[in-house]
Coordinates of N, CA and C in Angstrom, one line a residue:
X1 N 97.7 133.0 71.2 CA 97.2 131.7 71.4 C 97.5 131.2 72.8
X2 N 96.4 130.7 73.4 CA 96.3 130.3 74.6 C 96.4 128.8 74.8
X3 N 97.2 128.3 76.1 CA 96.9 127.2 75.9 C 96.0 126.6 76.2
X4 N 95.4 125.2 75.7 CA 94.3 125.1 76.0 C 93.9 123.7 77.3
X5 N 94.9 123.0 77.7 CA 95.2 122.7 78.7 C 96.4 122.7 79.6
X6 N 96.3 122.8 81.2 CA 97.1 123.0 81.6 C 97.5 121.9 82.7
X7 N 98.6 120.9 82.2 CA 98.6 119.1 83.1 C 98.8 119.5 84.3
X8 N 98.4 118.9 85.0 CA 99.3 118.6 86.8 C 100.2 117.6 87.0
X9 N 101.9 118.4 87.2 CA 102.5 116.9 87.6 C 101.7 116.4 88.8
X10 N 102.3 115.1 88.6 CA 101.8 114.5 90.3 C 102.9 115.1 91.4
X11 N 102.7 114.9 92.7 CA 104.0 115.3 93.6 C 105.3 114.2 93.5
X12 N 106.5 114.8 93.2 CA 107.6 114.3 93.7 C 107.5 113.0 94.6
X13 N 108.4 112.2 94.5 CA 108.2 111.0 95.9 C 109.4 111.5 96.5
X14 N 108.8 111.5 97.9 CA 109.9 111.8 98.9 C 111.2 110.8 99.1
X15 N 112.1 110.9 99.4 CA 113.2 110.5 99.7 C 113.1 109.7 101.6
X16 N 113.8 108.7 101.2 CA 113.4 108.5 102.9 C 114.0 109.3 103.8
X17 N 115.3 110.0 103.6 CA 115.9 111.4 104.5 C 114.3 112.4 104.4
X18 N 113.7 112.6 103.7 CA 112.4 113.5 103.6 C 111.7 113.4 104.7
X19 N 111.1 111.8 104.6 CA 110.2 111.3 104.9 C 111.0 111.1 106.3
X20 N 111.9 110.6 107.1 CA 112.1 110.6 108.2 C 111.9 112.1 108.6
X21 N 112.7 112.8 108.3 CA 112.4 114.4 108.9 C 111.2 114.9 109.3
X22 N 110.2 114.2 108.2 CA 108.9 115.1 108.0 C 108.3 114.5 109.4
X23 N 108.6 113.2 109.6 CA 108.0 112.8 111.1 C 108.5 113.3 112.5
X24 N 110.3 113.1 111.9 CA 111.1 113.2 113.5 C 110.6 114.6 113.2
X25 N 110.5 115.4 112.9 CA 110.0 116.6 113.1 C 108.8 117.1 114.1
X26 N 108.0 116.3 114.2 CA 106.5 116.7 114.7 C 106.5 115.5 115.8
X27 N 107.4 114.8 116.0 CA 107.6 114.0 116.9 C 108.6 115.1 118.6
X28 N 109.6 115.5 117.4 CA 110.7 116.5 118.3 C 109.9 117.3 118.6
X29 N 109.4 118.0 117.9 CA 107.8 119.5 118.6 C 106.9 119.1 119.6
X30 N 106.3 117.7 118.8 CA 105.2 117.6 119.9 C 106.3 117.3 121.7
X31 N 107.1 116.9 121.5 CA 108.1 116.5 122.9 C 108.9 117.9 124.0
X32 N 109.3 118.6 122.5 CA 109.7 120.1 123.2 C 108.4 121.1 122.5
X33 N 107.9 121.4 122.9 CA 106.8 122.7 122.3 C 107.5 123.6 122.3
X34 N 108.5 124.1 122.7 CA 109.5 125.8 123.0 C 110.6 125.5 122.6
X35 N 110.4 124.5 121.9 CA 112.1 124.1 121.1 C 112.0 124.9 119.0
X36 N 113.0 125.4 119.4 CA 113.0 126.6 117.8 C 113.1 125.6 116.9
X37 N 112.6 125.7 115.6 CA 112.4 125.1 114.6 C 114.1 124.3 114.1
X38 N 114.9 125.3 113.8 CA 116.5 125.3 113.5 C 117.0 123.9 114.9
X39 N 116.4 124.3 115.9 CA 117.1 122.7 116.9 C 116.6 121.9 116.6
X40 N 115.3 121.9 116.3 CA 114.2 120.7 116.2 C 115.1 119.7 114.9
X41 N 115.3 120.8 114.0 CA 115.6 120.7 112.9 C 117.4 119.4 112.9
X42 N 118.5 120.2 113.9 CA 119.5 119.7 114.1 C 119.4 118.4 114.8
X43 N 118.5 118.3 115.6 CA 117.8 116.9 116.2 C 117.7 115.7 115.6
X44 N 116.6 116.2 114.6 CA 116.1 115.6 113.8 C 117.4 115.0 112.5
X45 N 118.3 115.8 112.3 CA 119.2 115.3 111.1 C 120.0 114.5 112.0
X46 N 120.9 114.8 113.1 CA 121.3 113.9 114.0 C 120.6 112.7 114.6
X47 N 119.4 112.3 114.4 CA 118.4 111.4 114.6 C 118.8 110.2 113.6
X48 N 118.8 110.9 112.2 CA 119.1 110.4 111.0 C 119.9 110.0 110.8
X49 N 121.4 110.0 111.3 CA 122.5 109.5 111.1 C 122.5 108.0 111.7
X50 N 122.1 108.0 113.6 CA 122.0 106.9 113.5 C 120.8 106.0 113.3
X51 N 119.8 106.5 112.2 CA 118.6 105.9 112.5 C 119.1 104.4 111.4
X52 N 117.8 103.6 111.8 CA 117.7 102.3 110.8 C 117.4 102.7 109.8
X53 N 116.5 103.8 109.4 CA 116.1 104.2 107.9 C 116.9 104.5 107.0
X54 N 118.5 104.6 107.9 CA 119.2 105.7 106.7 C 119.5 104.4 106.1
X55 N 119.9 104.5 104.4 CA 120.2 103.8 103.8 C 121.8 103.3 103.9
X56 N 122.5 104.2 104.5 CA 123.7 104.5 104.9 C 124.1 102.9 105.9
X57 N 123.0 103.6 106.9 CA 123.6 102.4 108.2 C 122.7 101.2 107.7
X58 N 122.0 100.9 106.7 CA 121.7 99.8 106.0 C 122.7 99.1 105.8
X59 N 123.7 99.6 105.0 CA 125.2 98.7 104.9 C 125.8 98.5 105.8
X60 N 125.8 99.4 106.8 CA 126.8 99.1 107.8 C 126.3 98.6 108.5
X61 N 124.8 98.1 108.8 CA 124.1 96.8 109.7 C 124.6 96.0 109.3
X62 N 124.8 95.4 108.0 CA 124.5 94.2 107.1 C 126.0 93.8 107.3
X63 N 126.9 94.8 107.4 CA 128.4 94.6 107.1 C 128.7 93.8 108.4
X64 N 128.2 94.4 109.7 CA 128.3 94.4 111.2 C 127.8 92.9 111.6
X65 N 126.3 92.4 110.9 CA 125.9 91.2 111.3 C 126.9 90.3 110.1
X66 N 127.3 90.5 108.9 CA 128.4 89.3 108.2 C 129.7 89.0 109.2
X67 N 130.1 90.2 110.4 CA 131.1 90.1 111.0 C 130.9 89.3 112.1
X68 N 129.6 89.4 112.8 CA 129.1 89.1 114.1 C 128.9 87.5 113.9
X69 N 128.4 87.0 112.5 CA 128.4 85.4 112.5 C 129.5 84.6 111.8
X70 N 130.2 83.8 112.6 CA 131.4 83.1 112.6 C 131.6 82.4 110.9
X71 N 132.4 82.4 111.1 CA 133.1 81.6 108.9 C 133.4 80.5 109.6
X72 N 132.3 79.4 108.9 CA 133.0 78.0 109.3 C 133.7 77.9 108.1
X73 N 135.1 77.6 108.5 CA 135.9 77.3 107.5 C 136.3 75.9 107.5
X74 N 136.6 75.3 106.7 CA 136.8 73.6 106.3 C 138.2 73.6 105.9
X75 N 139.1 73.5 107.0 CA 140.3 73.2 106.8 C 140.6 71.9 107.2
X76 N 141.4 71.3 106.4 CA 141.6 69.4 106.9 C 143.0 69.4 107.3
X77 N 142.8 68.7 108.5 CA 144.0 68.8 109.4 C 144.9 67.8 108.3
X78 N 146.0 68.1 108.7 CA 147.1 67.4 107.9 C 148.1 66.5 108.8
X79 N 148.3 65.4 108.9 CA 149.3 64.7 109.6 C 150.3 65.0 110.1
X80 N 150.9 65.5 111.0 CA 152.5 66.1 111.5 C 152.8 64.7 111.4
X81 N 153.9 64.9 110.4 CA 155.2 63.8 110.0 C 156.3 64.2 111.0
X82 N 156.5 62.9 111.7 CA 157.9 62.9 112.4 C 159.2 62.7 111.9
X83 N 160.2 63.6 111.7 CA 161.5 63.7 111.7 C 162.1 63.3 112.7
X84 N 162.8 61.9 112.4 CA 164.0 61.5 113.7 C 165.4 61.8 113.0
X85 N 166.5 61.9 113.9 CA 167.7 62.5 113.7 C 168.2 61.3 114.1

C-alpha cells in the first residue's frame, strides 16, 4: 500500500539569530569578496552580540535606559528639632 498523498510542511520560521546572519552574511561578502566563508562567518556572530536585534541586548537596552532616567523620589523633608542644653 502506497501512500496516497504526500503533505508539505511549510518552512520553519527563522529565528532572528538566523535571520541576522543570513543578511550580515552577504553584507560581510559583498564588503570582503576574498574573505573565507568561516571569517565571514565569525564576523557576522560577533556582529550579533552587539547588534540591536539580539534579544539579549534588548534587555540590557531597556535595563541601561531605566538607569539613565533619574527616580524622582518624594521624600518630605522633616523639621530638624533643636536641642538646647
Amino acid at each position: 500500500m502506497a501512500k496516497d498523498k504526500v503533505t508539505k510542511k511549510s518552512p520553519k520560521k527563522m529565528s532572528p539569530y538566523n535571520q541576522f546572519v543570513k543578511t550580515e552574511l552577504a553584507k560581510i561578502k559583498e564588503s570582503n569578496p576574498g574573505i573565507s566563508h568561516k571569517d565571514a562567518f565569525k564576523l557576522a556572530a560577533k556582529n550579533w552580540a552587539d547588534s540591536s536585534e539580539n534579544p539579549k541586548n534588548m534587555k540590557k537596552e531597556s535595563k541601561e535606559e531605566a538607569k539613565a532616567e533619574p527616580k524622582e523620589e518624594t521624600k518630605e523633608e522633616k523639621p530638624v528639632e533643636s536641642t538646647t542644653v
